[in-house]
């Protein structure tokens, strides 16, 4: 049973105050039926500048700067508790904003609470190091905040990706300004309400919904912003990296993917079918790590594909709030049109449609942005459908002969985010897993996550890692300190101190 909550008002949390943004209006719609959730006034460039200005004061204020790690951690624990207490409300708002199933948005809210809790605990237990001296001095390596930072997030899992930026940024002692995607502007306002209630000093956190080309651009190029952590598409990420290079700013880039899933003939086929389906069709395929290229060993190709098609046809496509829905609507009509274009092009390229390939029919689907789970085959790994990230429920299946063949095909792609391997042979799983160019490899499972385990991509899938203890360090600047223990003038100049030259 899903309760209805009020959606956040048309107010942004900027520099510690709630007020209407001075930028262009953003319209958030409920993808399951197209109704308008809220028209929200986005942030303007002046709003961004104001948020940066206040953040600079707040981050340098001894009330924040002077806190010890365990004291900073106290804020993160309170934010974590606030999220845990508001899971139902956050899930509701996020499902209305994105169309995701309520089961998934509950899980995302709980994962956000876990992220703040983990980062608080990690912060309390982090140690600076005393490095081996090469003289009569002590050498320390300490970590300090970067200053004012920014997080730019996409629409597919907002509360979780927001938390992955805000929690380590604050843990590291920074201020952070958060810009969510324009299609999902609401849930960050819930996070702001919780952060405010946790008593975080004003100015350290602001929410700045607004167009990427205006608000995002200003955050990236403003001289005072010392780091941008971006999750989104590869082309936008490339532009941000270029601008960051101009001002020598730290960036972390979590970008797109076209991840391979590999099924060897010796795999438990039921386990593999379920894993493949979850890997590509959960979140309606709107996932950077979607296992969207499936390689099946030729010996079991026909049997496996038949099982997969039958099971895929049984997936429950439905309303975000309906119990049991597995495949909810896509985020937006424009996005569904893009998914449809990808499939149309693939068919024109000669792909064979094994299932799906269109919108579901029936009254319950008419007003929403639904699309059927789709499986394509009959193309080679060089076809566009095997190269382009679809970001929808579209899988392409390809056969392979042996280990060498599948490693070559899997790596023959611009992206390198994730990979799934299904086999009963653990030595092979290890070998192939090590040979695949990806930031994450799952063996006999897929899309499992832990905040304690670093995440990121290689090649066009990005730069840097989030999560894990080191995830906090990525928001800090390292400083080396040499402390003289000799209490004698340096021998190089000691002679010069003697006035008579003796
Ligand atoms: P976009 O790259 O279009 O947008 C991501 C964010 O960047 C949005 O907040 C967007 O704002 C903003 N943005 C757009 N243009 C600029 C700009 N010039 N300067 C600064 N910010 C800008 O991606 P999508 O929102 O469409 O998200 C889908 C993409 O995200 C996919 O490619 C997916 O693979 C990737 N992704 C990667 C993940 C990972 O961890 N590797 C995880 C999740 C998604 P606005 O909405 O206003 O345009």
PDB file of N, CA, C and O and ligand atoms in Angstrom, residues 26 151-157 161 164-165 179-184 209-220 228 230-237 239-240 243 253-258 286-290 335 338 389 391 415 417 449 455-457 461-462 466, ligand 1:
ATOM      1  N   UNK A  26      10.955  24.483 -14.318  1.00  0.00           N
ATOM      2  CA  UNK A  26      11.196  23.087 -14.681  1.00  0.00           C
ATOM      3  C   UNK A  26       9.894  22.354 -14.395  1.00  0.00           C
ATOM      4  O   UNK A  26       9.302  22.552 -13.336  1.00  0.00           O
ATOM      5  N   UNK A 151      28.269  18.666  -6.972  1.00  0.00           N
ATOM      6  CA  UNK A 151      27.845  17.359  -7.474  1.00  0.00           C
ATOM      7  C   UNK A 151      26.799  17.580  -8.553  1.00  0.00           C
ATOM      8  O   UNK A 151      25.869  18.369  -8.356  1.00  0.00           O
ATOM      9  N   UNK A 152      26.974  16.936  -9.696  1.00  0.00           N
ATOM     10  CA  UNK A 152      25.986  17.038 -10.785  1.00  0.00           C
ATOM     11  C   UNK A 152      25.498  15.622 -11.057  1.00  0.00           C
ATOM     12  O   UNK A 152      26.306  14.730 -11.345  1.00  0.00           O
ATOM     13  N   UNK A 153      24.190  15.404 -10.938  1.00  0.00           N
ATOM     14  CA  UNK A 153      23.687  14.027 -10.992  1.00  0.00           C
ATOM     15  C   UNK A 153      22.655  13.837 -12.103  1.00  0.00           C
ATOM     16  O   UNK A 153      22.003  14.788 -12.529  1.00  0.00           O
ATOM     17  N   UNK A 154      22.485  12.583 -12.558  1.00  0.00           N
ATOM     18  CA  UNK A 154      21.492  12.286 -13.598  1.00  0.00           C
ATOM     19  C   UNK A 154      20.147  11.921 -12.970  1.00  0.00           C
ATOM     20  O   UNK A 154      20.017  11.906 -11.741  1.00  0.00           O
ATOM     21  N   UNK A 155      19.189  11.571 -13.808  1.00  0.00           N
ATOM     22  CA  UNK A 155      17.823  11.358 -13.316  1.00  0.00           C
ATOM     23  C   UNK A 155      17.543   9.914 -12.946  1.00  0.00           C
ATOM     24  O   UNK A 155      16.478   9.612 -12.435  1.00  0.00           O
ATOM     25  N   UNK A 156      18.465   9.006 -13.200  1.00  0.00           N
ATOM     26  CA  UNK A 156      18.049   7.601 -13.096  1.00  0.00           C
ATOM     27  C   UNK A 156      17.984   7.059 -11.667  1.00  0.00           C
ATOM     28  O   UNK A 156      17.149   6.213 -11.391  1.00  0.00           O
ATOM     29  N   UNK A 157      18.842   7.514 -10.764  1.00  0.00           N
ATOM     30  CA  UNK A 157      18.740   7.052  -9.361  1.00  0.00           C
ATOM     31  C   UNK A 157      19.045   8.205  -8.422  1.00  0.00           C
ATOM     32  O   UNK A 157      19.980   8.137  -7.632  1.00  0.00           O
ATOM     33  N   UNK A 161      22.490   8.549  -6.016  1.00  0.00           N
ATOM     34  CA  UNK A 161      23.678   9.209  -6.576  1.00  0.00           C
ATOM     35  C   UNK A 161      23.943  10.545  -5.873  1.00  0.00           C
ATOM     36  O   UNK A 161      25.100  10.940  -5.696  1.00  0.00           O
ATOM     37  N   UNK A 164      25.836   9.683  -2.770  1.00  0.00           N
ATOM     38  CA  UNK A 164      27.224   9.262  -3.044  1.00  0.00           C
ATOM     39  C   UNK A 164      28.159  10.448  -3.254  1.00  0.00           C
ATOM     40  O   UNK A 164      29.374  10.291  -3.221  1.00  0.00           O
ATOM     41  N   UNK A 165      27.596  11.605  -3.494  1.00  0.00           N
ATOM     42  CA  UNK A 165      28.436  12.801  -3.637  1.00  0.00           C
ATOM     43  C   UNK A 165      28.404  13.642  -2.360  1.00  0.00           C
ATOM     44  O   UNK A 165      29.437  14.058  -1.858  1.00  0.00           O
ATOM     45  N   UNK A 179      23.480  19.824  -8.080  1.00  0.00           N
ATOM     46  CA  UNK A 179      22.597  20.102  -9.217  1.00  0.00           C
ATOM     47  C   UNK A 179      22.011  18.787  -9.732  1.00  0.00           C
ATOM     48  O   UNK A 179      22.710  17.963 -10.311  1.00  0.00           O
ATOM     49  N   UNK A 180      20.705  18.581  -9.519  1.00  0.00           N
ATOM     50  CA  UNK A 180      20.079  17.354 -10.031  1.00  0.00           C
ATOM     51  C   UNK A 180      19.693  17.519 -11.501  1.00  0.00           C
ATOM     52  O   UNK A 180      19.734  18.633 -12.032  1.00  0.00           O
ATOM     53  N   UNK A 181      19.290  16.425 -12.121  1.00  0.00           N
ATOM     54  CA  UNK A 181      18.850  16.492 -13.518  1.00  0.00           C
ATOM     55  C   UNK A 181      17.493  17.193 -13.609  1.00  0.00           C
ATOM     56  O   UNK A 181      16.674  17.110 -12.693  1.00  0.00           O
ATOM     57  N   UNK A 182      17.251  17.829 -14.729  1.00  0.00           N
ATOM     58  CA  UNK A 182      16.007  18.600 -14.874  1.00  0.00           C
ATOM     59  C   UNK A 182      14.765  17.708 -14.921  1.00  0.00           C
ATOM     60  O   UNK A 182      13.665  18.167 -14.640  1.00  0.00           O
ATOM     61  N   UNK A 183      14.933  16.448 -15.304  1.00  0.00           N
ATOM     62  CA  UNK A 183      13.766  15.562 -15.319  1.00  0.00           C
ATOM     63  C   UNK A 183      13.427  15.035 -13.919  1.00  0.00           C
ATOM     64  O   UNK A 183      12.385  14.428 -13.724  1.00  0.00           O
ATOM     65  N   UNK A 184      14.301  15.195 -12.972  1.00  0.00           N
ATOM     66  CA  UNK A 184      14.018  14.668 -11.615  1.00  0.00           C
ATOM     67  C   UNK A 184      14.496  15.668 -10.558  1.00  0.00           C
ATOM     68  O   UNK A 184      15.426  15.392  -9.812  1.00  0.00           O
ATOM     69  N   UNK A 209      18.552  22.933  -8.738  1.00  0.00           N
ATOM     70  CA  UNK A 209      17.974  22.401  -9.967  1.00  0.00           C
ATOM     71  C   UNK A 209      18.002  23.488 -11.041  1.00  0.00           C
ATOM     72  O   UNK A 209      17.901  24.671 -10.709  1.00  0.00           O
ATOM     73  N   UNK A 210      18.145  23.087 -12.282  1.00  0.00           N
ATOM     74  CA  UNK A 210      18.200  24.077 -13.361  1.00  0.00           C
ATOM     75  C   UNK A 210      18.926  23.460 -14.541  1.00  0.00           C
ATOM     76  O   UNK A 210      19.557  22.408 -14.402  1.00  0.00           O
ATOM     77  N   UNK A 211      18.837  24.103 -15.672  1.00  0.00           N
ATOM     78  CA  UNK A 211      19.388  23.522 -16.897  1.00  0.00           C
ATOM     79  C   UNK A 211      20.890  23.270 -16.767  1.00  0.00           C
ATOM     80  O   UNK A 211      21.628  24.103 -16.240  1.00  0.00           O
ATOM     81  N   UNK A 212      21.317  22.121 -17.291  1.00  0.00           N
ATOM     82  CA  UNK A 212      22.739  21.785 -17.266  1.00  0.00           C
ATOM     83  C   UNK A 212      23.579  22.840 -17.956  1.00  0.00           C
ATOM     84  O   UNK A 212      24.668  23.194 -17.486  1.00  0.00           O
ATOM     85  N   UNK A 213      23.041  23.382 -19.071  1.00  0.00           N
ATOM     86  CA  UNK A 213      23.822  24.345 -19.845  1.00  0.00           C
ATOM     87  C   UNK A 213      23.961  25.682 -19.124  1.00  0.00           C
ATOM     88  O   UNK A 213      24.790  26.507 -19.507  1.00  0.00           O
ATOM     89  N   UNK A 214      23.150  25.921 -18.091  1.00  0.00           N
ATOM     90  CA  UNK A 214      23.255  27.187 -17.358  1.00  0.00           C
ATOM     91  C   UNK A 214      23.816  26.945 -15.956  1.00  0.00           C
ATOM     92  O   UNK A 214      24.919  27.379 -15.621  1.00  0.00           O
ATOM     93  N   UNK A 215      23.059  26.189 -15.147  1.00  0.00           N
ATOM     94  CA  UNK A 215      23.468  25.965 -13.750  1.00  0.00           C
ATOM     95  C   UNK A 215      24.711  25.065 -13.704  1.00  0.00           C
ATOM     96  O   UNK A 215      25.695  25.365 -13.004  1.00  0.00           O
ATOM     97  N   UNK A 216      24.667  23.953 -14.468  1.00  0.00           N
ATOM     98  CA  UNK A 216      25.805  23.025 -14.467  1.00  0.00           C
ATOM     99  C   UNK A 216      27.064  23.710 -14.968  1.00  0.00           C
ATOM    100  O   UNK A 216      28.141  23.619 -14.367  1.00  0.00           O
ATOM    101  N   UNK A 217      26.897  24.426 -16.064  1.00  0.00           N
ATOM    102  CA  UNK A 217      28.019  25.142 -16.686  1.00  0.00           C
ATOM    103  C   UNK A 217      28.645  26.144 -15.690  1.00  0.00           C
ATOM    104  O   UNK A 217      29.864  26.236 -15.572  1.00  0.00           O
ATOM    105  N   UNK A 218      27.793  26.871 -14.978  1.00  0.00           N
ATOM    106  CA  UNK A 218      28.310  27.874 -14.036  1.00  0.00           C
ATOM    107  C   UNK A 218      29.099  27.197 -12.909  1.00  0.00           C
ATOM    108  O   UNK A 218      30.157  27.678 -12.501  1.00  0.00           O
ATOM    109  N   UNK A 219      28.581  26.077 -12.436  1.00  0.00           N
ATOM    110  CA  UNK A 219      29.279  25.370 -11.358  1.00  0.00           C
ATOM    111  C   UNK A 219      30.652  24.892 -11.837  1.00  0.00           C
ATOM    112  O   UNK A 219      31.648  24.986 -11.124  1.00  0.00           O
ATOM    113  N   UNK A 220      30.680  24.363 -13.057  1.00  0.00           N
ATOM    114  CA  UNK A 220      31.934  23.793 -13.562  1.00  0.00           C
ATOM    115  C   UNK A 220      32.977  24.883 -13.804  1.00  0.00           C
ATOM    116  O   UNK A 220      34.164  24.676 -13.548  1.00  0.00           O
ATOM    117  N   UNK A 228      34.356  18.975  -9.133  1.00  0.00           N
ATOM    118  CA  UNK A 228      33.022  18.594  -9.600  1.00  0.00           C
ATOM    119  C   UNK A 228      32.986  17.082  -9.692  1.00  0.00           C
ATOM    120  O   UNK A 228      33.865  16.468 -10.311  1.00  0.00           O
ATOM    121  N   UNK A 230      30.722  14.337 -11.237  1.00  0.00           N
ATOM    122  CA  UNK A 230      29.658  14.285 -12.238  1.00  0.00           C
ATOM    123  C   UNK A 230      29.263  12.852 -12.506  1.00  0.00           C
ATOM    124  O   UNK A 230      30.123  11.985 -12.700  1.00  0.00           O
ATOM    125  N   UNK A 231      27.981  12.579 -12.550  1.00  0.00           N
ATOM    126  CA  UNK A 231      27.475  11.308 -13.060  1.00  0.00           C
ATOM    127  C   UNK A 231      26.513  11.643 -14.178  1.00  0.00           C
ATOM    128  O   UNK A 231      25.578  12.433 -13.974  1.00  0.00           O
ATOM    129  N   UNK A 232      26.750  11.068 -15.335  1.00  0.00           N
ATOM    130  CA  UNK A 232      25.887  11.375 -16.477  1.00  0.00           C
ATOM    131  C   UNK A 232      26.472  10.801 -17.748  1.00  0.00           C
ATOM    132  O   UNK A 232      27.267   9.865 -17.719  1.00  0.00           O
ATOM    133  N   UNK A 233      26.076  11.384 -18.859  1.00  0.00           N
ATOM    134  CA  UNK A 233      26.474  10.858 -20.161  1.00  0.00           C
ATOM    135  C   UNK A 233      27.921  11.192 -20.507  1.00  0.00           C
ATOM    136  O   UNK A 233      28.493  12.170 -20.005  1.00  0.00           O
ATOM    137  N   UNK A 234      28.492  10.388 -21.401  1.00  0.00           N
ATOM    138  CA  UNK A 234      29.912  10.523 -21.738  1.00  0.00           C
ATOM    139  C   UNK A 234      30.215  11.858 -22.414  1.00  0.00           C
ATOM    140  O   UNK A 234      31.225  12.495 -22.117  1.00  0.00           O
ATOM    141  N   UNK A 235      29.348  12.323 -23.296  1.00  0.00           N
ATOM    142  CA  UNK A 235      29.674  13.567 -24.016  1.00  0.00           C
ATOM    143  C   UNK A 235      29.654  14.777 -23.081  1.00  0.00           C
ATOM    144  O   UNK A 235      30.534  15.632 -23.142  1.00  0.00           O
ATOM    145  N   UNK A 236      28.667  14.825 -22.187  1.00  0.00           N
ATOM    146  CA  UNK A 236      28.641  15.940 -21.219  1.00  0.00           C
ATOM    147  C   UNK A 236      29.868  15.830 -20.314  1.00  0.00           C
ATOM    148  O   UNK A 236      30.544  16.824 -20.018  1.00  0.00           O
ATOM    149  N   UNK A 237      30.196  14.611 -19.922  1.00  0.00           N
ATOM    150  CA  UNK A 237      31.370  14.386 -19.059  1.00  0.00           C
ATOM    151  C   UNK A 237      32.652  14.855 -19.721  1.00  0.00           C
ATOM    152  O   UNK A 237      33.528  15.463 -19.072  1.00  0.00           O
ATOM    153  N   UNK A 239      32.961  17.222 -21.919  1.00  0.00           N
ATOM    154  CA  UNK A 239      32.963  18.699 -21.894  1.00  0.00           C
ATOM    155  C   UNK A 239      33.386  19.207 -20.516  1.00  0.00           C
ATOM    156  O   UNK A 239      34.151  20.171 -20.402  1.00  0.00           O
ATOM    157  N   UNK A 240      32.900  18.559 -19.473  1.00  0.00           N
ATOM    158  CA  UNK A 240      33.250  18.983 -18.109  1.00  0.00           C
ATOM    159  C   UNK A 240      34.747  18.763 -17.869  1.00  0.00           C
ATOM    160  O   UNK A 240      35.430  19.618 -17.281  1.00  0.00           O
ATOM    161  N   UNK A 243      36.727  21.581 -19.418  1.00  0.00           N
ATOM    162  CA  UNK A 243      36.648  22.843 -18.668  1.00  0.00           C
ATOM    163  C   UNK A 243      37.425  22.727 -17.356  1.00  0.00           C
ATOM    164  O   UNK A 243      38.032  23.684 -16.888  1.00  0.00           O
ATOM    165  N   UNK A 253      34.297  11.429 -12.821  1.00  0.00           N
ATOM    166  CA  UNK A 253      33.330  11.272 -13.909  1.00  0.00           C
ATOM    167  C   UNK A 253      32.805   9.843 -13.946  1.00  0.00           C
ATOM    168  O   UNK A 253      33.566   8.908 -14.232  1.00  0.00           O
ATOM    169  N   UNK A 254      31.543   9.691 -13.611  1.00  0.00           N
ATOM    170  CA  UNK A 254      30.880   8.376 -13.711  1.00  0.00           C
ATOM    171  C   UNK A 254      29.995   8.451 -14.943  1.00  0.00           C
ATOM    172  O   UNK A 254      28.959   9.105 -14.923  1.00  0.00           O
ATOM    173  N   UNK A 255      30.398   7.767 -16.017  1.00  0.00           N
ATOM    174  CA  UNK A 255      29.734   7.996 -17.306  1.00  0.00           C
ATOM    175  C   UNK A 255      28.964   6.764 -17.802  1.00  0.00           C
ATOM    176  O   UNK A 255      28.584   5.913 -17.011  1.00  0.00           O
ATOM    177  N   UNK A 256      28.775   6.700 -19.074  1.00  0.00           N
ATOM    178  CA  UNK A 256      27.904   5.671 -19.644  1.00  0.00           C
ATOM    179  C   UNK A 256      28.531   4.286 -19.724  1.00  0.00           C
ATOM    180  O   UNK A 256      29.664   4.070 -19.309  1.00  0.00           O
ATOM    181  N   UNK A 257      27.773   3.357 -20.277  1.00  0.00           N
ATOM    182  CA  UNK A 257      28.273   1.983 -20.400  1.00  0.00           C
ATOM    183  C   UNK A 257      27.549   1.202 -21.482  1.00  0.00           C
ATOM    184  O   UNK A 257      26.479   1.610 -21.962  1.00  0.00           O
ATOM    185  N   UNK A 258      28.164   0.131 -21.912  1.00  0.00           N
ATOM    186  CA  UNK A 258      27.530  -0.840 -22.824  1.00  0.00           C
ATOM    187  C   UNK A 258      28.066  -2.191 -22.370  1.00  0.00           C
ATOM    188  O   UNK A 258      28.864  -2.841 -23.053  1.00  0.00           O
ATOM    189  N   UNK A 286      17.241   1.675 -17.436  1.00  0.00           N
ATOM    190  CA  UNK A 286      17.807   3.026 -17.305  1.00  0.00           C
ATOM    191  C   UNK A 286      18.895   3.003 -16.243  1.00  0.00           C
ATOM    192  O   UNK A 286      18.765   3.572 -15.160  1.00  0.00           O
ATOM    193  N   UNK A 287      19.950   2.328 -16.590  1.00  0.00           N
ATOM    194  CA  UNK A 287      21.008   2.104 -15.617  1.00  0.00           C
ATOM    195  C   UNK A 287      22.333   2.119 -16.368  1.00  0.00           C
ATOM    196  O   UNK A 287      22.454   1.483 -17.426  1.00  0.00           O
ATOM    197  N   UNK A 288      23.304   2.855 -15.792  1.00  0.00           N
ATOM    198  CA  UNK A 288      24.598   2.951 -16.476  1.00  0.00           C
ATOM    199  C   UNK A 288      25.251   1.581 -16.600  1.00  0.00           C
ATOM    200  O   UNK A 288      25.981   1.322 -17.533  1.00  0.00           O
ATOM    201  N   UNK A 289      24.965   0.698 -15.648  1.00  0.00           N
ATOM    202  CA  UNK A 289      25.626  -0.610 -15.632  1.00  0.00           C
ATOM    203  C   UNK A 289      24.788  -1.692 -16.303  1.00  0.00           C
ATOM    204  O   UNK A 289      25.133  -2.869 -16.228  1.00  0.00           O
ATOM    205  N   UNK A 290      23.701  -1.311 -16.960  1.00  0.00           N
ATOM    206  CA  UNK A 290      22.836  -2.312 -17.599  1.00  0.00           C
ATOM    207  C   UNK A 290      23.680  -3.280 -18.429  1.00  0.00           C
ATOM    208  O   UNK A 290      24.530  -2.869 -19.220  1.00  0.00           O
ATOM    209  N   UNK A 335      12.554  10.508 -23.887  1.00  0.00           N
ATOM    210  CA  UNK A 335      13.507   9.408 -23.724  1.00  0.00           C
ATOM    211  C   UNK A 335      12.962   8.143 -24.392  1.00  0.00           C
ATOM    212  O   UNK A 335      13.714   7.410 -25.041  1.00  0.00           O
ATOM    213  N   UNK A 338      13.690   8.197 -27.928  1.00  0.00           N
ATOM    214  CA  UNK A 338      15.094   7.842 -28.244  1.00  0.00           C
ATOM    215  C   UNK A 338      15.290   6.334 -28.222  1.00  0.00           C
ATOM    216  O   UNK A 338      15.969   5.775 -29.089  1.00  0.00           O
ATOM    217  N   UNK A 389      24.820   3.409 -26.164  1.00  0.00           N
ATOM    218  CA  UNK A 389      24.105   3.164 -24.915  1.00  0.00           C
ATOM    219  C   UNK A 389      22.630   3.520 -25.135  1.00  0.00           C
ATOM    220  O   UNK A 389      22.306   4.658 -25.478  1.00  0.00           O
ATOM    221  N   UNK A 391      20.068   2.958 -22.771  1.00  0.00           N
ATOM    222  CA  UNK A 391      19.497   3.423 -21.504  1.00  0.00           C
ATOM    223  C   UNK A 391      18.002   3.113 -21.434  1.00  0.00           C
ATOM    224  O   UNK A 391      17.197   3.893 -20.952  1.00  0.00           O
ATOM    225  N   UNK A 415      33.223   1.734 -24.193  1.00  0.00           N
ATOM    226  CA  UNK A 415      32.941   1.829 -22.750  1.00  0.00           C
ATOM    227  C   UNK A 415      33.674   0.756 -21.956  1.00  0.00           C
ATOM    228  O   UNK A 415      34.144  -0.235 -22.523  1.00  0.00           O
ATOM    229  N   UNK A 417      32.497  -0.078 -18.184  1.00  0.00           N
ATOM    230  CA  UNK A 417      31.941   0.161 -16.848  1.00  0.00           C
ATOM    231  C   UNK A 417      31.813  -1.128 -16.049  1.00  0.00           C
ATOM    232  O   UNK A 417      32.288  -1.219 -14.923  1.00  0.00           O
ATOM    233  N   UNK A 449      25.650  -4.172  -5.170  1.00  0.00           N
ATOM    234  CA  UNK A 449      26.407  -2.990  -4.789  1.00  0.00           C
ATOM    235  C   UNK A 449      26.692  -2.960  -3.313  1.00  0.00           C
ATOM    236  O   UNK A 449      25.877  -3.417  -2.507  1.00  0.00           O
ATOM    237  N   UNK A 455      33.602   2.097  -6.874  1.00  0.00           N
ATOM    238  CA  UNK A 455      32.860   1.976  -8.130  1.00  0.00           C
ATOM    239  C   UNK A 455      33.312   3.064  -9.102  1.00  0.00           C
ATOM    240  O   UNK A 455      33.526   4.205  -8.714  1.00  0.00           O
ATOM    241  N   UNK A 456      33.434   2.679 -10.375  1.00  0.00           N
ATOM    242  CA  UNK A 456      33.780   3.645 -11.417  1.00  0.00           C
ATOM    243  C   UNK A 456      34.087   2.907 -12.696  1.00  0.00           C
ATOM    244  O   UNK A 456      33.975   1.677 -12.752  1.00  0.00           O
ATOM    245  N   UNK A 457      34.470   3.646 -13.720  1.00  0.00           N
ATOM    246  CA  UNK A 457      34.677   3.010 -15.010  1.00  0.00           C
ATOM    247  C   UNK A 457      36.065   3.234 -15.571  1.00  0.00           C
ATOM    248  O   UNK A 457      36.860   4.002 -15.019  1.00  0.00           O
ATOM    249  N   UNK A 461      33.904   5.210 -19.928  1.00  0.00           N
ATOM    250  CA  UNK A 461      32.955   5.120 -18.810  1.00  0.00           C
ATOM    251  C   UNK A 461      33.376   5.975 -17.628  1.00  0.00           C
ATOM    252  O   UNK A 461      32.648   6.010 -16.625  1.00  0.00           O
ATOM    253  N   UNK A 462      34.517   6.625 -17.733  1.00  0.00           N
ATOM    254  CA  UNK A 462      34.792   7.603 -16.686  1.00  0.00           C
ATOM    255  C   UNK A 462      36.169   7.583 -16.084  1.00  0.00           C
ATOM    256  O   UNK A 462      37.065   6.867 -16.519  1.00  0.00           O
ATOM    257  N   UNK A 466      34.212   6.251  -6.845  1.00  0.00           N
ATOM    258  CA  UNK A 466      33.403   6.694  -5.707  1.00  0.00           C
ATOM    259  C   UNK A 466      33.264   5.518  -4.750  1.00  0.00           C
ATOM    260  O   UNK A 466      33.587   4.388  -5.105  1.00  0.00           O
TER     261      UNK A 466
HETATM  262  P1  LIG B   1      23.335  13.923 -18.928  1.00  0.00           P
HETATM  263  O1  LIG B   1      24.804  13.812 -19.092  1.00  0.00           O
HETATM  264  O2  LIG B   1      22.531  14.499 -20.004  1.00  0.00           O
HETATM  265  O3  LIG B   1      22.979  14.760 -17.609  1.00  0.00           O
HETATM  266  C1  LIG B   1      23.549  14.489 -16.369  1.00  0.00           C
HETATM  267  C2  LIG B   1      23.556  15.750 -15.545  1.00  0.00           C
HETATM  268  O4  LIG B   1      24.431  16.693 -16.151  1.00  0.00           O
HETATM  269  C3  LIG B   1      22.197  16.432 -15.445  1.00  0.00           C
HETATM  270  O5  LIG B   1      22.060  17.018 -14.175  1.00  0.00           O
HETATM  271  C4  LIG B   1      22.300  17.484 -16.529  1.00  0.00           C
HETATM  272  O6  LIG B   1      21.408  18.565 -16.358  1.00  0.00           O
HETATM  273  C5  LIG B   1      23.732  17.917 -16.363  1.00  0.00           C
HETATM  274  N1  LIG B   1      24.311  18.606 -17.510  1.00  0.00           N
HETATM  275  C6  LIG B   1      23.887  18.586 -18.801  1.00  0.00           C
HETATM  276  N2  LIG B   1      24.678  19.387 -19.552  1.00  0.00           N
HETATM  277  C7  LIG B   1      25.599  19.936 -18.727  1.00  0.00           C
HETATM  278  C8  LIG B   1      26.680  20.838 -18.906  1.00  0.00           C
HETATM  279  N3  LIG B   1      26.991  21.352 -20.107  1.00  0.00           N
HETATM  280  N4  LIG B   1      27.432  21.176 -17.848  1.00  0.00           N
HETATM  281  C9  LIG B   1      27.165  20.660 -16.632  1.00  0.00           C
HETATM  282  N5  LIG B   1      26.131  19.820 -16.393  1.00  0.00           N
HETATM  283  C10 LIG B   1      25.362  19.434 -17.426  1.00  0.00           C
HETATM  284  O7  LIG B   1      22.860  12.450 -18.577  1.00  0.00           O
HETATM  285  P2  LIG B   1      21.406  11.929 -18.263  1.00  0.00           P
HETATM  286  O8  LIG B   1      20.768  12.773 -17.210  1.00  0.00           O
HETATM  287  O9  LIG B   1      20.676  11.752 -19.535  1.00  0.00           O
HETATM  288  O10 LIG B   1      21.743  10.530 -17.566  1.00  0.00           O
HETATM  289  C11 LIG B   1      21.982   9.400 -18.287  1.00  0.00           C
HETATM  290  C12 LIG B   1      23.474   9.151 -18.443  1.00  0.00           C
HETATM  291  O11 LIG B   1      24.082   9.051 -17.154  1.00  0.00           O
HETATM  292  C13 LIG B   1      23.744   7.843 -19.103  1.00  0.00           C
HETATM  293  O12 LIG B   1      24.752   7.988 -20.072  1.00  0.00           O
HETATM  294  C14 LIG B   1      24.240   6.954 -17.984  1.00  0.00           C
HETATM  295  O13 LIG B   1      25.053   5.905 -18.395  1.00  0.00           O
HETATM  296  C15 LIG B   1      24.944   7.916 -17.105  1.00  0.00           C
HETATM  297  N6  LIG B   1      25.033   7.375 -15.755  1.00  0.00           N
HETATM  298  C16 LIG B   1      26.258   6.920 -15.296  1.00  0.00           C
HETATM  299  C17 LIG B   1      26.372   6.333 -14.061  1.00  0.00           C
HETATM  300  C18 LIG B   1      27.701   5.864 -13.548  1.00  0.00           C
HETATM  301  O14 LIG B   1      27.832   5.752 -12.325  1.00  0.00           O
HETATM  302  N7  LIG B   1      28.684   5.583 -14.381  1.00  0.00           N
HETATM  303  C19 LIG B   1      25.207   6.147 -13.189  1.00  0.00           C
HETATM  304  C20 LIG B   1      23.994   6.665 -13.748  1.00  0.00           C
HETATM  305  C21 LIG B   1      23.923   7.249 -15.003  1.00  0.00           C
HETATM  306  P3  LIG B   1      20.010  18.613 -17.168  1.00  0.00           P
HETATM  307  O15 LIG B   1      19.211  17.457 -16.707  1.00  0.00           O
HETATM  308  O16 LIG B   1      19.449  19.914 -16.761  1.00  0.00           O
HETATM  309  O17 LIG B   1      20.351  18.527 -18.625  1.00  0.00           O
END
